[in-house]
PDB file of C-alpha atoms in Angstrom:
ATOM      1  CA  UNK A   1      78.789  24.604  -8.760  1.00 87.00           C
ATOM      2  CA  UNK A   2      79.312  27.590  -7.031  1.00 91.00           C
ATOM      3  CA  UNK A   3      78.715  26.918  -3.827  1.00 93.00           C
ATOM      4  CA  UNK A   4      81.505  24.337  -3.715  1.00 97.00           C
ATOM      5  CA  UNK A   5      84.444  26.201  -4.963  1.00 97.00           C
ATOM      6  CA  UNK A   6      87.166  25.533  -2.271  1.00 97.00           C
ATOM      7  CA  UNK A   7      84.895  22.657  -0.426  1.00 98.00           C
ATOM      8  CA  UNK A   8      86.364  19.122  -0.429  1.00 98.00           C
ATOM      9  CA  UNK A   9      85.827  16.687  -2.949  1.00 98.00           C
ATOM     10  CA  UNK A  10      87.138  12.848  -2.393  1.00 98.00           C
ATOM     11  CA  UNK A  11      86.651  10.367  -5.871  1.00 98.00           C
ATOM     12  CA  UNK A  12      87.041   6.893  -5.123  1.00 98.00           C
ATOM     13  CA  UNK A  13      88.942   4.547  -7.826  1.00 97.00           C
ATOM     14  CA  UNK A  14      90.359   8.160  -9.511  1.00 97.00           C
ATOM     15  CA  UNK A  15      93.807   6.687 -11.237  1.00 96.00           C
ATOM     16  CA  UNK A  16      91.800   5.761 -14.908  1.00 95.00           C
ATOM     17  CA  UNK A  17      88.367   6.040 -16.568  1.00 95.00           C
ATOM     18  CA  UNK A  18      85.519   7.166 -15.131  1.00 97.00           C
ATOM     19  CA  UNK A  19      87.206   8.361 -11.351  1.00 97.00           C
ATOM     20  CA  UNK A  20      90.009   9.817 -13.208  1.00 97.00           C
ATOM     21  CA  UNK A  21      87.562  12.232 -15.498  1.00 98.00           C
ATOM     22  CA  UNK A  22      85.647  13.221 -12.173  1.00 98.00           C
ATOM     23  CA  UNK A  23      88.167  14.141 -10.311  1.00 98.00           C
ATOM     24  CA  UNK A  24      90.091  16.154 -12.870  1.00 98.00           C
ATOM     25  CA  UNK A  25      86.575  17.904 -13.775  1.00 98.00           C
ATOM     26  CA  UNK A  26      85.654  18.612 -10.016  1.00 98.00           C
ATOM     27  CA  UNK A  27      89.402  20.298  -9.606  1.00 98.00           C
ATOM     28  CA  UNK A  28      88.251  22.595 -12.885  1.00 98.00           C
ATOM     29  CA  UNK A  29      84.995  23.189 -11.468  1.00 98.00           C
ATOM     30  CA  UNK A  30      86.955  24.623  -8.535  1.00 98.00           C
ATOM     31  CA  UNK A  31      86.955  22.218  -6.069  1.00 98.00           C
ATOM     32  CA  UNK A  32      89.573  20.209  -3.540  1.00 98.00           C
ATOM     33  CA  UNK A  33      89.676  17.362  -5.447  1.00 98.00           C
ATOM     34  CA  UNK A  34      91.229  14.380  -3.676  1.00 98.00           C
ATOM     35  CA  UNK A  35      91.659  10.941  -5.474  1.00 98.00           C
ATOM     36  CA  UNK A  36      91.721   7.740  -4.056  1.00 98.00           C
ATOM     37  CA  UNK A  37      93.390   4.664  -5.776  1.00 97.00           C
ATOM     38  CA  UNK A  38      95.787   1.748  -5.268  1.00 95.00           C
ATOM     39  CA  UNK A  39      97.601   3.275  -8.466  1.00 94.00           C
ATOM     40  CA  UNK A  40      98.378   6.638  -6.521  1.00 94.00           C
ATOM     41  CA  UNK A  41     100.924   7.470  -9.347  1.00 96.00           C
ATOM     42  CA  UNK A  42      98.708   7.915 -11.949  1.00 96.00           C
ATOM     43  CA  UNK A  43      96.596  10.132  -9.971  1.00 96.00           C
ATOM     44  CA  UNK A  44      99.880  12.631  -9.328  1.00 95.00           C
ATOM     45  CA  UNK A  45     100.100  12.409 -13.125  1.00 96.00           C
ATOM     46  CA  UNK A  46      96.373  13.665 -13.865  1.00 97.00           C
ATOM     47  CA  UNK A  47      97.755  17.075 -12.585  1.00 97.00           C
ATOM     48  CA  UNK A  48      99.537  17.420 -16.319  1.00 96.00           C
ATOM     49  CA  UNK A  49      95.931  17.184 -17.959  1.00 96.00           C
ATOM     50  CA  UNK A  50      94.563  20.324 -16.016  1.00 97.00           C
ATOM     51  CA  UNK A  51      95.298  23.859 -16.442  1.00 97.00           C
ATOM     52  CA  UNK A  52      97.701  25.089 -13.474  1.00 97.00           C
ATOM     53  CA  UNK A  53      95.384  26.023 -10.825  1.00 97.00           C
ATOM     54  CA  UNK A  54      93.442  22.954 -10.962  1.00 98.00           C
ATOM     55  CA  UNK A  55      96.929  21.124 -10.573  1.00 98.00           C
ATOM     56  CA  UNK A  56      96.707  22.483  -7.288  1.00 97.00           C
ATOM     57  CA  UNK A  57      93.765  21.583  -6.020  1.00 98.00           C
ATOM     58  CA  UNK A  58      94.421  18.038  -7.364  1.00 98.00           C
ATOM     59  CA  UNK A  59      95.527  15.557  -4.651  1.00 98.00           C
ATOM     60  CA  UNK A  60      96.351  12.012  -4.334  1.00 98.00           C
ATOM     61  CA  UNK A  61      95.571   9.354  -1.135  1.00 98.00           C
ATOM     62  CA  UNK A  62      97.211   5.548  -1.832  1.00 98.00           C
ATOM     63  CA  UNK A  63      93.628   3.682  -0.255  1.00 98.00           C
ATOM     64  CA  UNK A  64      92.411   0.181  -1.495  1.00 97.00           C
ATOM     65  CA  UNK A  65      88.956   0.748  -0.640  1.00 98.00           C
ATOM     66  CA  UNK A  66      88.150  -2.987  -0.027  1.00 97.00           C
ATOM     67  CA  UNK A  67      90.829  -2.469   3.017  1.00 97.00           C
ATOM     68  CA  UNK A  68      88.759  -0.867   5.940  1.00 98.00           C
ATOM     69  CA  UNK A  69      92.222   0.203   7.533  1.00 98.00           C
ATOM     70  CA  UNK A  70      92.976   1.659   4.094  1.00 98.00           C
ATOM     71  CA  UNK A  71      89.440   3.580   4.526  1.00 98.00           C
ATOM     72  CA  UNK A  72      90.263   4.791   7.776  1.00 98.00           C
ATOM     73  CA  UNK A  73      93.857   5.891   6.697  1.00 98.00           C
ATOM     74  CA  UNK A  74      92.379   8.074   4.060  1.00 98.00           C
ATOM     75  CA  UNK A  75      89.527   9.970   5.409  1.00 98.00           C
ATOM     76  CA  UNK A  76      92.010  10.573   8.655  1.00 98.00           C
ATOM     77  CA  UNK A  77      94.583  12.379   5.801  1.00 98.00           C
ATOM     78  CA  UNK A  78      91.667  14.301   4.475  1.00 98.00           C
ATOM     79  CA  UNK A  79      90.532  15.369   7.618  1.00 98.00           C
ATOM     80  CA  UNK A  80      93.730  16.259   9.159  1.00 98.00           C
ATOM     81  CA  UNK A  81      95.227  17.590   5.633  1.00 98.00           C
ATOM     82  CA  UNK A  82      91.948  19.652   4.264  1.00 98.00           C
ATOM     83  CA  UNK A  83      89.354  19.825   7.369  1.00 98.00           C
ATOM     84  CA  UNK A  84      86.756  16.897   5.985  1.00 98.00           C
ATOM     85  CA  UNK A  85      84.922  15.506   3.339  1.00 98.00           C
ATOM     86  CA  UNK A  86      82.174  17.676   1.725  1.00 98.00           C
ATOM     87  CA  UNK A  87      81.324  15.659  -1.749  1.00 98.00           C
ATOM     88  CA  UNK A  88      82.013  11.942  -2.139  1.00 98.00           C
ATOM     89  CA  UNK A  89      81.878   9.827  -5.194  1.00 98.00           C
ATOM     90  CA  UNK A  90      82.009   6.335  -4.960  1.00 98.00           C
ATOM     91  CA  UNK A  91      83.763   5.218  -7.878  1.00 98.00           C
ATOM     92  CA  UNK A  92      85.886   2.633  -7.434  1.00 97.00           C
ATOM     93  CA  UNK A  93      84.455  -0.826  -8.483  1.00 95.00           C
ATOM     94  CA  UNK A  94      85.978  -4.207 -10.169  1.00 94.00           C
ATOM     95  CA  UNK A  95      84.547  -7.050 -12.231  1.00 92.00           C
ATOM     96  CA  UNK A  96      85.943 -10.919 -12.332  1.00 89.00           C
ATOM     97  CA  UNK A  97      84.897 -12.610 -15.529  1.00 84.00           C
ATOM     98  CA  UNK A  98      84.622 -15.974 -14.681  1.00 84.00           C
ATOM     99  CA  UNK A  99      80.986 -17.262 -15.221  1.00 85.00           C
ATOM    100  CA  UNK A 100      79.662 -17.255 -12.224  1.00 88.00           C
ATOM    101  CA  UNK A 101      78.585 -20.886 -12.054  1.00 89.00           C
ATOM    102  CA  UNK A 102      82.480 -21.554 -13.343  1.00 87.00           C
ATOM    103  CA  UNK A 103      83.590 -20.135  -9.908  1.00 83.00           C
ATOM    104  CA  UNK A 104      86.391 -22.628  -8.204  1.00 82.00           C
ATOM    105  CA  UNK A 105      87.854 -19.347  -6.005  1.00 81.00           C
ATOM    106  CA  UNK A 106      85.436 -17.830  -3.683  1.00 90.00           C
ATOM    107  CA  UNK A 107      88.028 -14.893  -3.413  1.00 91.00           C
ATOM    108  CA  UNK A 108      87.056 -13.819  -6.762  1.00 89.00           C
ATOM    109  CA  UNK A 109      83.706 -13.222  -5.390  1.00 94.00           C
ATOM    110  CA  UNK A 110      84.373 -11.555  -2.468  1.00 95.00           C
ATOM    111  CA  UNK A 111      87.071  -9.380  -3.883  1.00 95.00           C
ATOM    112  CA  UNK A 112      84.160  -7.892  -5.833  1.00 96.00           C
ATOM    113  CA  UNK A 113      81.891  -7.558  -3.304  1.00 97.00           C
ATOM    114  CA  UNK A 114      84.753  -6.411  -0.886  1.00 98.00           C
ATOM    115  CA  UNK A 115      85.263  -3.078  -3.522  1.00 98.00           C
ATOM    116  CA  UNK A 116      82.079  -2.362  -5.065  1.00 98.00           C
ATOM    117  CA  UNK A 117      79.509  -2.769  -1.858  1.00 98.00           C
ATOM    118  CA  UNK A 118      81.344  -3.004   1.498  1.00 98.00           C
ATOM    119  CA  UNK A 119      84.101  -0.214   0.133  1.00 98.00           C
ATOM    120  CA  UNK A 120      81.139   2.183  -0.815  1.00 98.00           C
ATOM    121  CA  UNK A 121      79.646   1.482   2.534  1.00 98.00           C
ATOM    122  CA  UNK A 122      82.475   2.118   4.405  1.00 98.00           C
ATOM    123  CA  UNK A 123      83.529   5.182   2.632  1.00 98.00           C
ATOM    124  CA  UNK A 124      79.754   6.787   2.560  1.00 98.00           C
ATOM    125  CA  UNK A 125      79.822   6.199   6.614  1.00 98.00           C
ATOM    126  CA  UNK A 126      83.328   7.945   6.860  1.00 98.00           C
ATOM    127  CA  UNK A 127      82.184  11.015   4.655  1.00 98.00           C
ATOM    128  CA  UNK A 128      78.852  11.064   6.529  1.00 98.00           C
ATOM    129  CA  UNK A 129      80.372  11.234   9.693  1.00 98.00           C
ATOM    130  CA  UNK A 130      82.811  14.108   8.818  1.00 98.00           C
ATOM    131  CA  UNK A 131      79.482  16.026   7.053  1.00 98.00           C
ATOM    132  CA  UNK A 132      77.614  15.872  10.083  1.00 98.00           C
ATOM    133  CA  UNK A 133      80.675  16.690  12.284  1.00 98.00           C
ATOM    134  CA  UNK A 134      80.904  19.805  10.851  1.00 98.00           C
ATOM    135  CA  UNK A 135      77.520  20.420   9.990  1.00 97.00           C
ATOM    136  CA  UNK A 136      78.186  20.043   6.783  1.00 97.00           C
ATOM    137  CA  UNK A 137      74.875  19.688   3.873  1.00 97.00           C
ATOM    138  CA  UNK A 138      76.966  17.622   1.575  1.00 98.00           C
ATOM    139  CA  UNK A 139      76.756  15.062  -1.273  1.00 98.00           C
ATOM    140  CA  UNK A 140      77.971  11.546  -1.960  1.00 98.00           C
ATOM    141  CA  UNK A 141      77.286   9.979  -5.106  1.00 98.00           C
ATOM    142  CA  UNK A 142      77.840   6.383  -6.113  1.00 98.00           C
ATOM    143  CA  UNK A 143      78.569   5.679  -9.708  1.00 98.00           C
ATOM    144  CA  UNK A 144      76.911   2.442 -10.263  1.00 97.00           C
ATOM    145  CA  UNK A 145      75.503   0.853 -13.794  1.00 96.00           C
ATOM    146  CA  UNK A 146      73.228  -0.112 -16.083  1.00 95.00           C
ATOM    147  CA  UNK A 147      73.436  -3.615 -14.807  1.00 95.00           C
ATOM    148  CA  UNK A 148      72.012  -2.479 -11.387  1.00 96.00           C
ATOM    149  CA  UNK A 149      68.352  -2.041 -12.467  1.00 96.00           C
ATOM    150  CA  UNK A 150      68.553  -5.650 -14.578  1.00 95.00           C
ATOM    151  CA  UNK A 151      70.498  -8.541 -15.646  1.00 94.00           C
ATOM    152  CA  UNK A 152      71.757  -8.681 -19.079  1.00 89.00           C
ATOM    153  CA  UNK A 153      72.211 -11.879 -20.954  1.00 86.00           C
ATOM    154  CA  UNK A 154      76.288 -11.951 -20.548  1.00 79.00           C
ATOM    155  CA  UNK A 155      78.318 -15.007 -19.435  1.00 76.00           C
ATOM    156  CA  UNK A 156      81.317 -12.836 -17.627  1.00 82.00           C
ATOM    157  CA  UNK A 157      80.023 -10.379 -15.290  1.00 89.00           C
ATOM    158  CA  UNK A 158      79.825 -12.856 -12.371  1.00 91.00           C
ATOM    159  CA  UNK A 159      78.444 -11.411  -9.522  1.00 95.00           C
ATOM    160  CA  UNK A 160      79.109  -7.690 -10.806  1.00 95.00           C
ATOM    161  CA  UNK A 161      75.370  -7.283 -11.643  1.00 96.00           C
ATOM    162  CA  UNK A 162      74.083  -8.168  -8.334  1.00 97.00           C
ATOM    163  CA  UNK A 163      76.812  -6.206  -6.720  1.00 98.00           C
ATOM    164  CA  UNK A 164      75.209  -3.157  -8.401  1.00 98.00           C
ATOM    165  CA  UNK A 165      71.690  -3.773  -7.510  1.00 98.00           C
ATOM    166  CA  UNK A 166      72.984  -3.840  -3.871  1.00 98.00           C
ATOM    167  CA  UNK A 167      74.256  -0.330  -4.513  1.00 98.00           C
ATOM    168  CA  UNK A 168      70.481   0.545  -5.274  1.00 97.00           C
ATOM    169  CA  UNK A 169      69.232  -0.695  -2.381  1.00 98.00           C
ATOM    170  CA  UNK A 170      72.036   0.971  -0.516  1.00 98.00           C
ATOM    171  CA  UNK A 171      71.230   4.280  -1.909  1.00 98.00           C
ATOM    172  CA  UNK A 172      67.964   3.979  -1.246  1.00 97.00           C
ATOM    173  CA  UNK A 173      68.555   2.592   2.509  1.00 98.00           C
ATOM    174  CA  UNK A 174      71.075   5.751   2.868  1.00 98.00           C
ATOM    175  CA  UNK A 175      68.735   8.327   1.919  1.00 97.00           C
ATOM    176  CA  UNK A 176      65.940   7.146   3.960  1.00 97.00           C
ATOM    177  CA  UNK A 177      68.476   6.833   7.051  1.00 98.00           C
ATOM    178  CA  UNK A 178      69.621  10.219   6.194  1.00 97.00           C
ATOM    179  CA  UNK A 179      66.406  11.941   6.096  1.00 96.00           C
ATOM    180  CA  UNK A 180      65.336  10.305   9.040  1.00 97.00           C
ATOM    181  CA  UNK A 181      68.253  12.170  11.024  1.00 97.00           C
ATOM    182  CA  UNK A 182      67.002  15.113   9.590  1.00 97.00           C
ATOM    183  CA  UNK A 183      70.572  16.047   7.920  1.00 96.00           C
ATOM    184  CA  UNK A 184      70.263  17.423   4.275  1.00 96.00           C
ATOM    185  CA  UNK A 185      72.884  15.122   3.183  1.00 98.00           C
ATOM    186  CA  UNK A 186      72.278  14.232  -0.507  1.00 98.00           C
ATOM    187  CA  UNK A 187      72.787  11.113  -1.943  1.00 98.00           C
ATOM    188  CA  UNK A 188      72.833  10.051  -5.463  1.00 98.00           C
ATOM    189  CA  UNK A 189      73.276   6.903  -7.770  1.00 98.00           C
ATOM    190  CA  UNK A 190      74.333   7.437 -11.280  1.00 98.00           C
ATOM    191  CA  UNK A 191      74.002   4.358 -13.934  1.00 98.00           C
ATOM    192  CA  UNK A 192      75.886   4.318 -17.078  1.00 96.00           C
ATOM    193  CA  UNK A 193      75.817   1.924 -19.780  1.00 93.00           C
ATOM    194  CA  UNK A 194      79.179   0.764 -21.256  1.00 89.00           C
ATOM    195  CA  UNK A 195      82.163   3.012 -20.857  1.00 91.00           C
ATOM    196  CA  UNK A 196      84.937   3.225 -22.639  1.00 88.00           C
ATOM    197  CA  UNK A 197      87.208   2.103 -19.452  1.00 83.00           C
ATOM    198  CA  UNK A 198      89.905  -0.745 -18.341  1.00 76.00           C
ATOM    199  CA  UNK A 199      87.129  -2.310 -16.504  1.00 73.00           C
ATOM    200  CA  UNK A 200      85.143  -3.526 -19.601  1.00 67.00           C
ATOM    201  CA  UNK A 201      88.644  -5.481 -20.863  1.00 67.00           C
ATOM    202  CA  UNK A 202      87.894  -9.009 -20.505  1.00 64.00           C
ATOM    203  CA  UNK A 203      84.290  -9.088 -20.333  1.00 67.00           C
ATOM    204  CA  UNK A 204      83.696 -10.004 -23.887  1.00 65.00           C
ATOM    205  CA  UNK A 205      81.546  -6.943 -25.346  1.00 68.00           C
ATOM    206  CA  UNK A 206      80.202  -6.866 -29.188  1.00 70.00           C
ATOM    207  CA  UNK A 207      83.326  -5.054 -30.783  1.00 72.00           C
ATOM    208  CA  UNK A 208      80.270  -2.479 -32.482  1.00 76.00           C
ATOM    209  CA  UNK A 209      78.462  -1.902 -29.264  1.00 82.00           C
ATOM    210  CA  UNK A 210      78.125   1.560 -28.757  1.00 89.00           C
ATOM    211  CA  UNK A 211      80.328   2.697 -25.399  1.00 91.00           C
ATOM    212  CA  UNK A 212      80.241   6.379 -23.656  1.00 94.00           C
ATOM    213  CA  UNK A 213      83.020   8.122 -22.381  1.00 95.00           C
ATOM    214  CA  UNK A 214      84.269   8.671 -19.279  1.00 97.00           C
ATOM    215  CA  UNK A 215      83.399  12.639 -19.391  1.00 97.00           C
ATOM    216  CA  UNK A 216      79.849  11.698 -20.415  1.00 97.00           C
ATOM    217  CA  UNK A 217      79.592  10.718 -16.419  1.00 98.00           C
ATOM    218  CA  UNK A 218      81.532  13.358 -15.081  1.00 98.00           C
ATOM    219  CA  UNK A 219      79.243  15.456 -16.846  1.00 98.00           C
ATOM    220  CA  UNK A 220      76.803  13.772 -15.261  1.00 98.00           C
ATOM    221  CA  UNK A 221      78.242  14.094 -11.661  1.00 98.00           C
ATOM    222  CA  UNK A 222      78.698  17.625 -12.745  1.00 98.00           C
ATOM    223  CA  UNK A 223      75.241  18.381 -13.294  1.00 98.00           C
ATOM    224  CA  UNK A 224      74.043  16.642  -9.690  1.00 98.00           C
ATOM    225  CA  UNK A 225      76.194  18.579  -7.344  1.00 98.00           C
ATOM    226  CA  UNK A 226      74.691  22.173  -9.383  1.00 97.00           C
ATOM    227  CA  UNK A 227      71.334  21.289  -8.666  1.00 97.00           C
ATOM    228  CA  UNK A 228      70.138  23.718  -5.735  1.00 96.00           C
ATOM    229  CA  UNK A 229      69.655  22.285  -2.558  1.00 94.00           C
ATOM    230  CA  UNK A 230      66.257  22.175  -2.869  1.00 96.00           C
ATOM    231  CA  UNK A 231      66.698  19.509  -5.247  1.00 97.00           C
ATOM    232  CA  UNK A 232      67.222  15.647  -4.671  1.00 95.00           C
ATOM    233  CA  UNK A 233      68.657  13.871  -7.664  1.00 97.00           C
ATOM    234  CA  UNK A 234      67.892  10.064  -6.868  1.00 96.00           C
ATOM    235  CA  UNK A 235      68.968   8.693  -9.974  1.00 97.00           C
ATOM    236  CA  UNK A 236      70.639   9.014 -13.196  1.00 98.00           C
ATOM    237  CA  UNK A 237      70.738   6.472 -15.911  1.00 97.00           C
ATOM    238  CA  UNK A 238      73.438   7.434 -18.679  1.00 97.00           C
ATOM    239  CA  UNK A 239      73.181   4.855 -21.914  1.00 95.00           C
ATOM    240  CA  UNK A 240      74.833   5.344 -25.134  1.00 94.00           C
ATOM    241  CA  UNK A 241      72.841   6.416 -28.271  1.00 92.00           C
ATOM    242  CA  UNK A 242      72.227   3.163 -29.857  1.00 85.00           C
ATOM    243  CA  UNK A 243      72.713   0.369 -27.025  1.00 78.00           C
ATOM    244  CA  UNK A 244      70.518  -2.899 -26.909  1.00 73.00           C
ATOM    245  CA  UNK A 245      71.015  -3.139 -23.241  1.00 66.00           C
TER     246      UNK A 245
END
C-alpha cells in the first residue's frame, strides 16, 4: 500500500457496512479517504472509530449516486478540494424485496438499477477521466456479489441478481476499453457472499446461514490495491466458511 499513502481514495455508499469498513481501513492504510453517501452524517462520525491521524484524512461528500448531478457534484469537490480521484470503489448498491414477478411499481426496479449499474458507471467514467487527466495509473474497484456469477433460489432479491451480473460484464467491458487506450488503469470486481450489513434486512436469509463481515472485504480491497502494478486482479470471490450458496 505504499505507493498510495497521501493519493486519493473515493468509497461509494461509505455511511454503514461494507463502504463504511473500506473507507475507514483505506484512511489507516494512509490514504485520502473520501466517502460518499446520502447519510453524510454517519460518515463524519466514522472519524471516532480511527486513531487521530486517520480522522484526518477521513472526509465526507453528501452524493446519491443514482443522481448524475449528484455524481458530478462530488467528483467536482474532490477535484477542486484534493486534486482528483486516484482509487475508486464502487460500493454503494440497494436491493427491493418484492418478488420480482410481484412487481406493481416499476420505480422499484429502476431505483435498483439506477444505484447499483448506472451509478457505478457514472462514477467509474468520472474517476477515469480525472486518472487520465493527470496521468494518473489508478484503480477502481466495484464491490459486487456472489449473486453476480449465478442465481440463487431466493424469492426477494428482485432484479438485484441481474443487476450484479451487469457489473461483470461492465468490468469486463471497462478493462478491455481501458487497455485498449493503453492507460494502466486497473479495474477490479470483488464478490462476497452474505455480509453482515443493513442491506441483507428484509431479504429473508436462513437465521444459521453463515454471513462475513464487513472487514473480511475491506481486507479484500486491501489486498488488491498492494498488488504491484504488474499485477491485474480481475476478480475476487469472498464466501463464508460454510455457505450453500
Amino acid at each position: 500500500m505504499e505507493r498510495w499513502i497521501s493519493r486519493v481514495a473515493v468509497v461509494t455508499g461509505a455511511s454503514s457496512g461494507i463502504g463504511a469498513a473500506i473507507v475507514k481501513d483505506l484512511a489507516k492504510a494512509g490514504m485520502v479517504a473520501v466517502g460518499l453517501a446520502r447519510r453524510v452524517e454517519l460518515i463524519e462520525q466514522l472519524r471516532k472509530d480511527v486513531p487521530e491521524d486517520a480522522a484526518k484524512r477521513l472526509h465526507a461528500i453528501k452524493c446519491d449516486v443514482s443522481n448524475q448531478d449528484d455524481i458530478d457534484a462530488a467528483f467536482k469537490q474532490v477535484e477542486d478540494q484534493f486534486g482528483g480521484c486516484d482509487v475508486l470503489v464502487n460500493n454503494a448498491g440497494i436491493v427491493r424485496t418484492v418478488p420480482l414477478l410481484d412487481v406493481n411499481n416499476s420505480a422499484d426496479i429502476k431505483s435498483v438499477l439506477a444505484t447499483n449499474v448506472t451509478g457505478l458507471v457514472l462514477c467509474s467514467q468520472r474517476a477515469y477521466q480525472s486518472m487520465v487527466k493527470r496521468s494518473v495509473d489508478g484503480h477502481i474497484i466495484h464491490i459486487s456479489s456472489i449473486v453476480g456469477h449465478m442465481v440463487p433460489n431466493h424469492p426477494n432479491l428482485n432484479v438485484y441478481p441481474a443487476s450484479k451480473h451487469a457489473v461483470k460484464a461492465i468490468t469486463e467491458t471497462m478493462r478491455h476499453e481501458m487497455r485498449d487506450a493503453g492507460k494502466k488503469i486497473k479495474v477490479t470486481s470483488i464478490s462476497p457472499g452474505g455480509v453482515r450489513t443493513e442491506i441483507l434486512q428484509g431479504v429473508g436469509l436462513p437465521a444459521d446461514m453463515p454471513l462475513l463481515d464487513p472487514h473480511d472485504i475491506s481486507e479484500a480491497v486491501l489486498y488488491t490495491l498492494g498488488t504491484p502494478p504488474r499485477v491485474q486482479v480481475h476478480e475476487i470471490i469472498i464466501k463464508p466458511a460454510g455457505e450453500r450458496i
